[in-house]
PDB file of C-alpha atoms in Angstrom:
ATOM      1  CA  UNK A  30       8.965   6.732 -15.265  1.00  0.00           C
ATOM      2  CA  UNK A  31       6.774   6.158 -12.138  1.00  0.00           C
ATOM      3  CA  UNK A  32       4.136   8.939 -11.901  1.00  0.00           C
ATOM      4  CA  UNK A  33       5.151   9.073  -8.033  1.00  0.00           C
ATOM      5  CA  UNK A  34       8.568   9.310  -7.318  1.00  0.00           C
ATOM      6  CA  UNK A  35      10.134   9.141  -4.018  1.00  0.00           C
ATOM      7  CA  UNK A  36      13.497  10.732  -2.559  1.00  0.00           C
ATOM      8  CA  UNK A  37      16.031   9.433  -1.026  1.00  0.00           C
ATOM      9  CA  UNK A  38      15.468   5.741  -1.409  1.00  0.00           C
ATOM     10  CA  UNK A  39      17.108   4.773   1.503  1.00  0.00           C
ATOM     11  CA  UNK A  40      18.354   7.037   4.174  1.00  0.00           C
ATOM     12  CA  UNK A  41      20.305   5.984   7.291  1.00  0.00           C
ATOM     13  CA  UNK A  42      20.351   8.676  10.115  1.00  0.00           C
ATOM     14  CA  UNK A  43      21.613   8.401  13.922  1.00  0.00           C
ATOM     15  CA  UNK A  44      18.741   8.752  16.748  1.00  0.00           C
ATOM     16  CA  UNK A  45      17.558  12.127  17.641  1.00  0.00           C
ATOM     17  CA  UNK A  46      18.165  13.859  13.811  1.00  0.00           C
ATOM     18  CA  UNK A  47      15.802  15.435  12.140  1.00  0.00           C
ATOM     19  CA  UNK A  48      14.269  13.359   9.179  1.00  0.00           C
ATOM     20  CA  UNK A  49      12.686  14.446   5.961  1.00  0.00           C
ATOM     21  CA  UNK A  50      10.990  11.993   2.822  1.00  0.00           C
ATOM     22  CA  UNK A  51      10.050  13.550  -0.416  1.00  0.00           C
ATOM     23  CA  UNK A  52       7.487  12.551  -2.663  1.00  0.00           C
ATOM     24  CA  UNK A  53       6.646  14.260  -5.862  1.00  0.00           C
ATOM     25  CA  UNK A  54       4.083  13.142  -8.581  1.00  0.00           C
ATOM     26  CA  UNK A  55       3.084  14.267 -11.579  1.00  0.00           C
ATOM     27  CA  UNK A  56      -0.806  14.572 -12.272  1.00  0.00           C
ATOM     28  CA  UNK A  57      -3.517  16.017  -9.805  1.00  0.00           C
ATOM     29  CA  UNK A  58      -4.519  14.426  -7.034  1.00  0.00           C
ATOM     30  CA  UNK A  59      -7.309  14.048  -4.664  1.00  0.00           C
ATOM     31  CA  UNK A  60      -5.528  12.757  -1.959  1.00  0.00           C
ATOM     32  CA  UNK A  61      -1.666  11.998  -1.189  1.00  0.00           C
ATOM     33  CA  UNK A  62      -1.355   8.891   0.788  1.00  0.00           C
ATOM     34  CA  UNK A  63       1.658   8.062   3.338  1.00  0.00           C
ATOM     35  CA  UNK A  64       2.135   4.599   4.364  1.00  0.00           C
ATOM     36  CA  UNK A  65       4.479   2.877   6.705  1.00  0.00           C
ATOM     37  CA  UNK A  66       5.853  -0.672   6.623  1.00  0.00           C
ATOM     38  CA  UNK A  67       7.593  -2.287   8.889  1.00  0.00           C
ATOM     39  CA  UNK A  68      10.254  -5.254   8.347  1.00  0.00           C
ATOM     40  CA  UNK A  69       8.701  -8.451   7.443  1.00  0.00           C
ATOM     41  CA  UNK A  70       5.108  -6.891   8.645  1.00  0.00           C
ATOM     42  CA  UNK A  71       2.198  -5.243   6.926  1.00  0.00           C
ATOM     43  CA  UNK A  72       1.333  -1.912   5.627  1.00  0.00           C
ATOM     44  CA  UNK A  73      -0.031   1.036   8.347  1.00  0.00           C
ATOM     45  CA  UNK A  74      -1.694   4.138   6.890  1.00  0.00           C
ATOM     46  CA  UNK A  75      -0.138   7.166   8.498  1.00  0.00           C
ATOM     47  CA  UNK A  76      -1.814  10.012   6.557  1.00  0.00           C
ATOM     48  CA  UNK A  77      -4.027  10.974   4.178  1.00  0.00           C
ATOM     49  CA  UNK A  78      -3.643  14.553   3.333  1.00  0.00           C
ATOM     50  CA  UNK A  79      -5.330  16.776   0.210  1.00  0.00           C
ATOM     51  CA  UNK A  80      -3.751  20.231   1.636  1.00  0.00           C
ATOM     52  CA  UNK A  81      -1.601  21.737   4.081  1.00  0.00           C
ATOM     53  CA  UNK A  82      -0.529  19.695   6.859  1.00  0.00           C
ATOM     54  CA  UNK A  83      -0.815  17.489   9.239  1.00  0.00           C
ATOM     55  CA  UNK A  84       0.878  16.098  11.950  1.00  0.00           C
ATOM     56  CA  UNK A  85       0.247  12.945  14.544  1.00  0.00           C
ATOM     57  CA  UNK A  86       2.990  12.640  17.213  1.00  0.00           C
ATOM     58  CA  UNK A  87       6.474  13.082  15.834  1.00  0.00           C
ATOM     59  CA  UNK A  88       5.002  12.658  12.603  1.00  0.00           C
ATOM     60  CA  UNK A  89       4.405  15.605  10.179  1.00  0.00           C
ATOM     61  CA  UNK A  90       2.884  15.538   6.426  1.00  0.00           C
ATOM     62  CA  UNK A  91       2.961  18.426   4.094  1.00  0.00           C
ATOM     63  CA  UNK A  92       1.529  19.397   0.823  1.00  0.00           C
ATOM     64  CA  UNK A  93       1.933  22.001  -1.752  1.00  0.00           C
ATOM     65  CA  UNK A  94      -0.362  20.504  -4.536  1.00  0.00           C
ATOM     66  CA  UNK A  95       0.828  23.637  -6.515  1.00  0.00           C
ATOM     67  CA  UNK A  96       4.113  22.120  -6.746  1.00  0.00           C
ATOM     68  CA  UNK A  97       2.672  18.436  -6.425  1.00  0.00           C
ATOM     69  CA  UNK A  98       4.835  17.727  -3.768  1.00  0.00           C
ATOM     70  CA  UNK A  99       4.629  16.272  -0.520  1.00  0.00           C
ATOM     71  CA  UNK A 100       7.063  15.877   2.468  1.00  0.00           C
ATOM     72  CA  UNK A 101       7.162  13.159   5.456  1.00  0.00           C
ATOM     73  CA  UNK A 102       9.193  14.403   8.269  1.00  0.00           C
ATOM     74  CA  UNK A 103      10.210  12.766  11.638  1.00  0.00           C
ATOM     75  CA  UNK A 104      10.877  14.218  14.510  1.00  0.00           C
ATOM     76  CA  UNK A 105      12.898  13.155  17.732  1.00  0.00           C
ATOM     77  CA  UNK A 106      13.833   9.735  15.578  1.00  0.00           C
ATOM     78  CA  UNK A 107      14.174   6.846  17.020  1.00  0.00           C
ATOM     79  CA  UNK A 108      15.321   3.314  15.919  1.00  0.00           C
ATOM     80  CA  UNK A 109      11.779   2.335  16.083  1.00  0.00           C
ATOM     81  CA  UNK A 110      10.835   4.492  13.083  1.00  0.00           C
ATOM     82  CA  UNK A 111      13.001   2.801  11.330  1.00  0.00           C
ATOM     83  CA  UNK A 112      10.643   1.159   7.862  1.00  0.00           C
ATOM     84  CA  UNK A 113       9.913   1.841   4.703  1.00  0.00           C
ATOM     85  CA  UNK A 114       7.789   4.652   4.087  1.00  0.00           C
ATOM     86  CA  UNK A 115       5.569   4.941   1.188  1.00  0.00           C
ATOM     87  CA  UNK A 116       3.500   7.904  -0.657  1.00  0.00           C
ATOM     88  CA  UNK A 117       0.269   7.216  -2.717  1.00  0.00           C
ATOM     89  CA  UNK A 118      -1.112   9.570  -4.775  1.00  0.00           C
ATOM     90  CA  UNK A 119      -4.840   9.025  -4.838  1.00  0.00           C
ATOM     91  CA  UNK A 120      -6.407   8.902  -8.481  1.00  0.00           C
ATOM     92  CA  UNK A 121     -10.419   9.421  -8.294  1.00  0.00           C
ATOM     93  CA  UNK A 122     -12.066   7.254  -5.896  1.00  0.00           C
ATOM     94  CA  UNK A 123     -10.387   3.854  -6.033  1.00  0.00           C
ATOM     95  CA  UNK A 124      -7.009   3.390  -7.267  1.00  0.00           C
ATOM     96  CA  UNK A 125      -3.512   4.511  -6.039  1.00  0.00           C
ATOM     97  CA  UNK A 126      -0.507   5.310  -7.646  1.00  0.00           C
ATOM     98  CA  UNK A 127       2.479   4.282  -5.543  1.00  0.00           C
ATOM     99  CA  UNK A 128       5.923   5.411  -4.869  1.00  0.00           C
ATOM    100  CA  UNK A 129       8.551   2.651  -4.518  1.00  0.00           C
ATOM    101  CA  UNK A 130       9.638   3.462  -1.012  1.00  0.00           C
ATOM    102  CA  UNK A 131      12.430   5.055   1.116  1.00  0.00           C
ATOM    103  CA  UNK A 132      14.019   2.878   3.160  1.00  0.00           C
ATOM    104  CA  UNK A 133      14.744   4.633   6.544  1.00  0.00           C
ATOM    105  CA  UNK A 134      17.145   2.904   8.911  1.00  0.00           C
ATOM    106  CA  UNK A 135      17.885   4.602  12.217  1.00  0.00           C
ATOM    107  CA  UNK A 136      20.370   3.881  14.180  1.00  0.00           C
ATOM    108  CA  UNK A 137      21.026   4.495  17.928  1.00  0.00           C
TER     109      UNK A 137
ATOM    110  CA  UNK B  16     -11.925  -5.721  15.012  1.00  0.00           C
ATOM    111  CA  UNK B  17      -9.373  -7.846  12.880  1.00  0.00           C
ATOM    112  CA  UNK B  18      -9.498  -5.484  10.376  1.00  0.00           C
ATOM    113  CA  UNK B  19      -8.297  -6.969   7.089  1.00  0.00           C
ATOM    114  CA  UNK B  20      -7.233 -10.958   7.678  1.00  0.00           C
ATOM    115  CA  UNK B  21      -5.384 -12.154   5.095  1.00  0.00           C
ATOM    116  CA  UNK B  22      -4.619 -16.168   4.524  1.00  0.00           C
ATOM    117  CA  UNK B  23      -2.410 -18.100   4.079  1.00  0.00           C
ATOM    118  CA  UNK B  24       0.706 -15.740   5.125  1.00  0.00           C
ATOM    119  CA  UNK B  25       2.548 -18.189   2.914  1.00  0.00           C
ATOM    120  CA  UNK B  26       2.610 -20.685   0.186  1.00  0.00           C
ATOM    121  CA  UNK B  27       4.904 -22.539  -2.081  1.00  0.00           C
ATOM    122  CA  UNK B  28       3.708 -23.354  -4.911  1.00  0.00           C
ATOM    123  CA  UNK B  29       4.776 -25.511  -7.560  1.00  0.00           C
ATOM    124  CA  UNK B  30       4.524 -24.055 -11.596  1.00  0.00           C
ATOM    125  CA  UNK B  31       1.257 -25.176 -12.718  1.00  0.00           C
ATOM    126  CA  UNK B  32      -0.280 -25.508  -9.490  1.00  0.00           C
ATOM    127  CA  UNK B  33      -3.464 -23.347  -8.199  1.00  0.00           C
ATOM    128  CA  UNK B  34      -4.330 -21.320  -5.126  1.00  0.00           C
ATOM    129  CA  UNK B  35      -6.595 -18.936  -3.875  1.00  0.00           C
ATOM    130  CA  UNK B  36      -5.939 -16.297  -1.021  1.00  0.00           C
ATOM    131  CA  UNK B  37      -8.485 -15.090   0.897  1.00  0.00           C
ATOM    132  CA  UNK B  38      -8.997 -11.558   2.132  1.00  0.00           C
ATOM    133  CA  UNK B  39     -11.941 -10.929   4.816  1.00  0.00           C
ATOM    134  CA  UNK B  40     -12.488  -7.827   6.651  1.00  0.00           C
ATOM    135  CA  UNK B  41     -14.829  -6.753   9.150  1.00  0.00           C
ATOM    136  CA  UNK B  42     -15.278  -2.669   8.182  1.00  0.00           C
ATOM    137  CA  UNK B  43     -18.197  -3.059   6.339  1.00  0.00           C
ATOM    138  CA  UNK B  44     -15.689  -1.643   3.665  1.00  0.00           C
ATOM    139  CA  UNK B  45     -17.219  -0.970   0.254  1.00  0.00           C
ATOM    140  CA  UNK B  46     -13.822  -1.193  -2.051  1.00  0.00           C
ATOM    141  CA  UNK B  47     -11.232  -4.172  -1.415  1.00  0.00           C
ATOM    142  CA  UNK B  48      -8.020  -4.398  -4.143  1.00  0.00           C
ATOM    143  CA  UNK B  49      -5.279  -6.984  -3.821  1.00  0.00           C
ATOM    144  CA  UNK B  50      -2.120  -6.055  -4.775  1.00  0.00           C
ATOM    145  CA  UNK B  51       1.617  -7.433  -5.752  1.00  0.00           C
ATOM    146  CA  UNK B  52       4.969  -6.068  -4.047  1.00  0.00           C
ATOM    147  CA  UNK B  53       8.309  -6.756  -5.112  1.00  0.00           C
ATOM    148  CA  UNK B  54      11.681  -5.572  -4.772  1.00  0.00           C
ATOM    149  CA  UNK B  55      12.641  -2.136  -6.221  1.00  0.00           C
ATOM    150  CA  UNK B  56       8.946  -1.373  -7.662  1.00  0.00           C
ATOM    151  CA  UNK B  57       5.947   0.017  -5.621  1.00  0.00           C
ATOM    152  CA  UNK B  58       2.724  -1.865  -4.655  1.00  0.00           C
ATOM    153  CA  UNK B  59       0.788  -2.862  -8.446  1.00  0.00           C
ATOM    154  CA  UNK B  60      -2.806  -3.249  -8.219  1.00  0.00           C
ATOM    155  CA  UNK B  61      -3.884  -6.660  -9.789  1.00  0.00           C
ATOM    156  CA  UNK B  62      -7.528  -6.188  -9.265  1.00  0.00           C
ATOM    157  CA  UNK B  63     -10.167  -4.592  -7.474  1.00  0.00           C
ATOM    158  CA  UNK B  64     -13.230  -4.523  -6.550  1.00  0.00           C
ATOM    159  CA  UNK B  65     -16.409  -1.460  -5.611  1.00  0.00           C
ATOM    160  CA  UNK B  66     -18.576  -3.780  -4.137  1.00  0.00           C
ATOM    161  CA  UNK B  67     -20.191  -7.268  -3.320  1.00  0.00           C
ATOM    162  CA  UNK B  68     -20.597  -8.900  -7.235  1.00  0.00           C
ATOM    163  CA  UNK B  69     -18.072  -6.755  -9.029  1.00  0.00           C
ATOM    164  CA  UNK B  70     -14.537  -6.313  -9.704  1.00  0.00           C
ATOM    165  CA  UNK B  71     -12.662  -4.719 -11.953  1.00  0.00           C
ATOM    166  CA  UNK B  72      -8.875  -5.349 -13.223  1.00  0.00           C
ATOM    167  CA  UNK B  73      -6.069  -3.617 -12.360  1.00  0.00           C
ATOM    168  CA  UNK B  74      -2.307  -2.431 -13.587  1.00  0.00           C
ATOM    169  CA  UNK B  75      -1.527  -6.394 -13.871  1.00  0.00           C
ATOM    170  CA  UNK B  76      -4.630  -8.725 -14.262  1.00  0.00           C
ATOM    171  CA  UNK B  77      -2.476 -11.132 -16.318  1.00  0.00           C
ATOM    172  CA  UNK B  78      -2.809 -14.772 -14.200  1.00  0.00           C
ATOM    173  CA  UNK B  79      -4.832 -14.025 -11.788  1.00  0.00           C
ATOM    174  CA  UNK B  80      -8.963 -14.243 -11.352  1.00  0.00           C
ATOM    175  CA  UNK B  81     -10.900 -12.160  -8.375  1.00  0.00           C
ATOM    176  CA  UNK B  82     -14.293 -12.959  -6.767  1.00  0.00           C
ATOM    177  CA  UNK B  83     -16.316 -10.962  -4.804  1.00  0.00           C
ATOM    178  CA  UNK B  84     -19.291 -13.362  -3.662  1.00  0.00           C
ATOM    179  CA  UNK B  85     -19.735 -11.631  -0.173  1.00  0.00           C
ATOM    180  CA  UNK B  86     -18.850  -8.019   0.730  1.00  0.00           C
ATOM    181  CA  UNK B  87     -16.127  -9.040   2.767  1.00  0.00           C
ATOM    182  CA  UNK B  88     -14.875 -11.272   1.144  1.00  0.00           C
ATOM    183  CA  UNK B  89     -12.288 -10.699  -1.453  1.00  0.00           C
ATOM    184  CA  UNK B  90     -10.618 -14.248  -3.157  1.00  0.00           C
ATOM    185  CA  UNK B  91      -7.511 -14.060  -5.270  1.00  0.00           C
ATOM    186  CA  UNK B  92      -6.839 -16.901  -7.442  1.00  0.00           C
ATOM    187  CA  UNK B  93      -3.848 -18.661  -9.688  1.00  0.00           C
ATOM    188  CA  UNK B  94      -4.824 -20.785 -11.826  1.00  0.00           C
ATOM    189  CA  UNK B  95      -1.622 -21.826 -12.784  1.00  0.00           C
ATOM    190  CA  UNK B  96       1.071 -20.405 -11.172  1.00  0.00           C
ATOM    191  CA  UNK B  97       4.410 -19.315 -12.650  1.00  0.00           C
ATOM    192  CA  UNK B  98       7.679 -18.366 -11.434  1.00  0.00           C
ATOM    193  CA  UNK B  99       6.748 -14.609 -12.311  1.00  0.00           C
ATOM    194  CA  UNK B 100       4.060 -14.853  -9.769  1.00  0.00           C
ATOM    195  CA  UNK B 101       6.056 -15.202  -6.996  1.00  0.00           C
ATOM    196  CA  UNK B 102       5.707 -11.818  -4.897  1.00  0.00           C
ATOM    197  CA  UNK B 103       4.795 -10.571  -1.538  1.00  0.00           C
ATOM    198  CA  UNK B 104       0.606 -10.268  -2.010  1.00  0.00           C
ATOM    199  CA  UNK B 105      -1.693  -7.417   0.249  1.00  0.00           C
ATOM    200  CA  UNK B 106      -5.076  -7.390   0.457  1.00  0.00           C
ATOM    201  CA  UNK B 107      -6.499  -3.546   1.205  1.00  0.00           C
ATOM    202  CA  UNK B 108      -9.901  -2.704   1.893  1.00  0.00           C
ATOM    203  CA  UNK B 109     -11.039   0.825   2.060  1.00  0.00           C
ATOM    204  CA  UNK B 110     -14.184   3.289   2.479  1.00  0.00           C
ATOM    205  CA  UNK B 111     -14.578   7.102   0.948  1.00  0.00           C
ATOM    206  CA  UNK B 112     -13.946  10.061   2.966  1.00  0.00           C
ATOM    207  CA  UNK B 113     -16.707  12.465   2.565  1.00  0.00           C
ATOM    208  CA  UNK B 114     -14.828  15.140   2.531  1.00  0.00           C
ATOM    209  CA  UNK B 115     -11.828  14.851   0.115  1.00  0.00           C
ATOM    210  CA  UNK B 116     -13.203  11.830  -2.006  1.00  0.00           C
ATOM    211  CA  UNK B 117     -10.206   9.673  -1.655  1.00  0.00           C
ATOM    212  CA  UNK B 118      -9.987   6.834  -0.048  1.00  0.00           C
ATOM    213  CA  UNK B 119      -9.224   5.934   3.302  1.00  0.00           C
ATOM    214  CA  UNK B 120      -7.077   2.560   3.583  1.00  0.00           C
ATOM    215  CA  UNK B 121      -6.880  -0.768   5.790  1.00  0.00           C
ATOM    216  CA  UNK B 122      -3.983  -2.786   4.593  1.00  0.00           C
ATOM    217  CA  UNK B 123      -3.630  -7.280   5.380  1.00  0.00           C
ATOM    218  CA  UNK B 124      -0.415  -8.497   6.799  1.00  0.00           C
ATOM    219  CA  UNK B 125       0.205  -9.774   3.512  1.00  0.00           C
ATOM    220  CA  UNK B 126       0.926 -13.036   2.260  1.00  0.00           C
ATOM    221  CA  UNK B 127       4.095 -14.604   0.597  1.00  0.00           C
ATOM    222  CA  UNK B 128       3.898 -16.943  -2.392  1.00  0.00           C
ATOM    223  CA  UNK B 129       6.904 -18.872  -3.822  1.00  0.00           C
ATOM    224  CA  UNK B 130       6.103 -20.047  -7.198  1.00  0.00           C
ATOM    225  CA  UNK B 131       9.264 -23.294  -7.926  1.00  0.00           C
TER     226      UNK B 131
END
């Protein structure tokens, strides 16, 4: 069992909706990572986050580290945010625990 | 800035062959890490490194060597390769955030290598 596991692992969702990624893991963390990657193309970071929330654009990251649970949600989508989107669950100060990725297609 | 430069973007190999990938970055980043990516599983660190002269092995060392000569400089190599090797490969660098202690990342393009 992966100690970070993502839901759903694909999602397809018309333009405009409302879109929400869950990531849950199952140790403490000192940081929760979410990445994005696009087809064929590297890996962006989009947030780092060790509480709360945070939010950049149409882009918003929670945390309840209680629960040790995050959410990725998207706003307003749009084809273009269309990628796979990753969580990372930072262990100490070097390696990462990764999820295996939701899929997100959006059509318009 | 190029940020983290990965080369060659691809590569096929044949089984017993060698290679080495190259990662450079200009951040003046402390850590660099290459990992492995392939369908259905997340990103598996192979190895890693804290610093110019060190590195340290990862979730799957097996086949692979790492050197670390210059800080920004972070070589993978395959001695020789296998079918099982064949993967999508990123090279990350990263620096600490003061504030949370995690670690704040720059991924490569990555680079894909066809072992035959």
């Amino acid at each position: 069992k992966n100690e970070v596991e993502q839901s759903p692992q694909n999602l397809t969702a018309q333009e405009g909706e409302f879109i929400t990624i869950n990531c849950s893991y199952s140790v403490g963390i000192s940081a929760l990572h979410w990445l994005q990657q696009h087809p064929g193309g590297g890996i962006v970071s989009l947030f780092m986050l060790s509480s709360g929330k945070k939010k950049h654009g149409r882009l918003i990251a929670t945390i309840n580290i209680q629960e040790k649970h995050s959410s990725l949600h998207i706003t307003a989508s749009h084809p273009r945010d269309s990628a796979v989107y990753i969580c990372a669950r930072g262990q100490g100060a070097q390696k990462l625990v990764f999820g295996q990725g939701t899929r997100l297609t959006i059509n318009p | 800035n190029a940020g983290v430069t990965q080369t060659p973007k691809f590569r096929v190999l044949k089984t017993g062959q060698s290679m080495t990938l190259l990662c450079a970055q200009d951040m003046n980043h402390e850590y660099m890490y290459w990992y492995r990516q392939d369908p259905g599983m997340g990103l598996r660190l192979i190895h890693y490194s804290v610093g110019e002269g060190t590195t340290a092995k990862g979730e799957v060392p097996d086949g692979y060597n790492v050197s670390r000569l210059k800080k920004q400089n972070f070589l993978l190599g395959l001695e020789s390769a296998a079918p099982s090797q064949t993967s999508v490969y990123f090279c990350a660098s990263s620096y600490q955030d003061s504030l949370s202690g995690a670690n704040v990342l720059t991924f490569g393009a990555g680079s894909r290598l066809t072992v035959l």
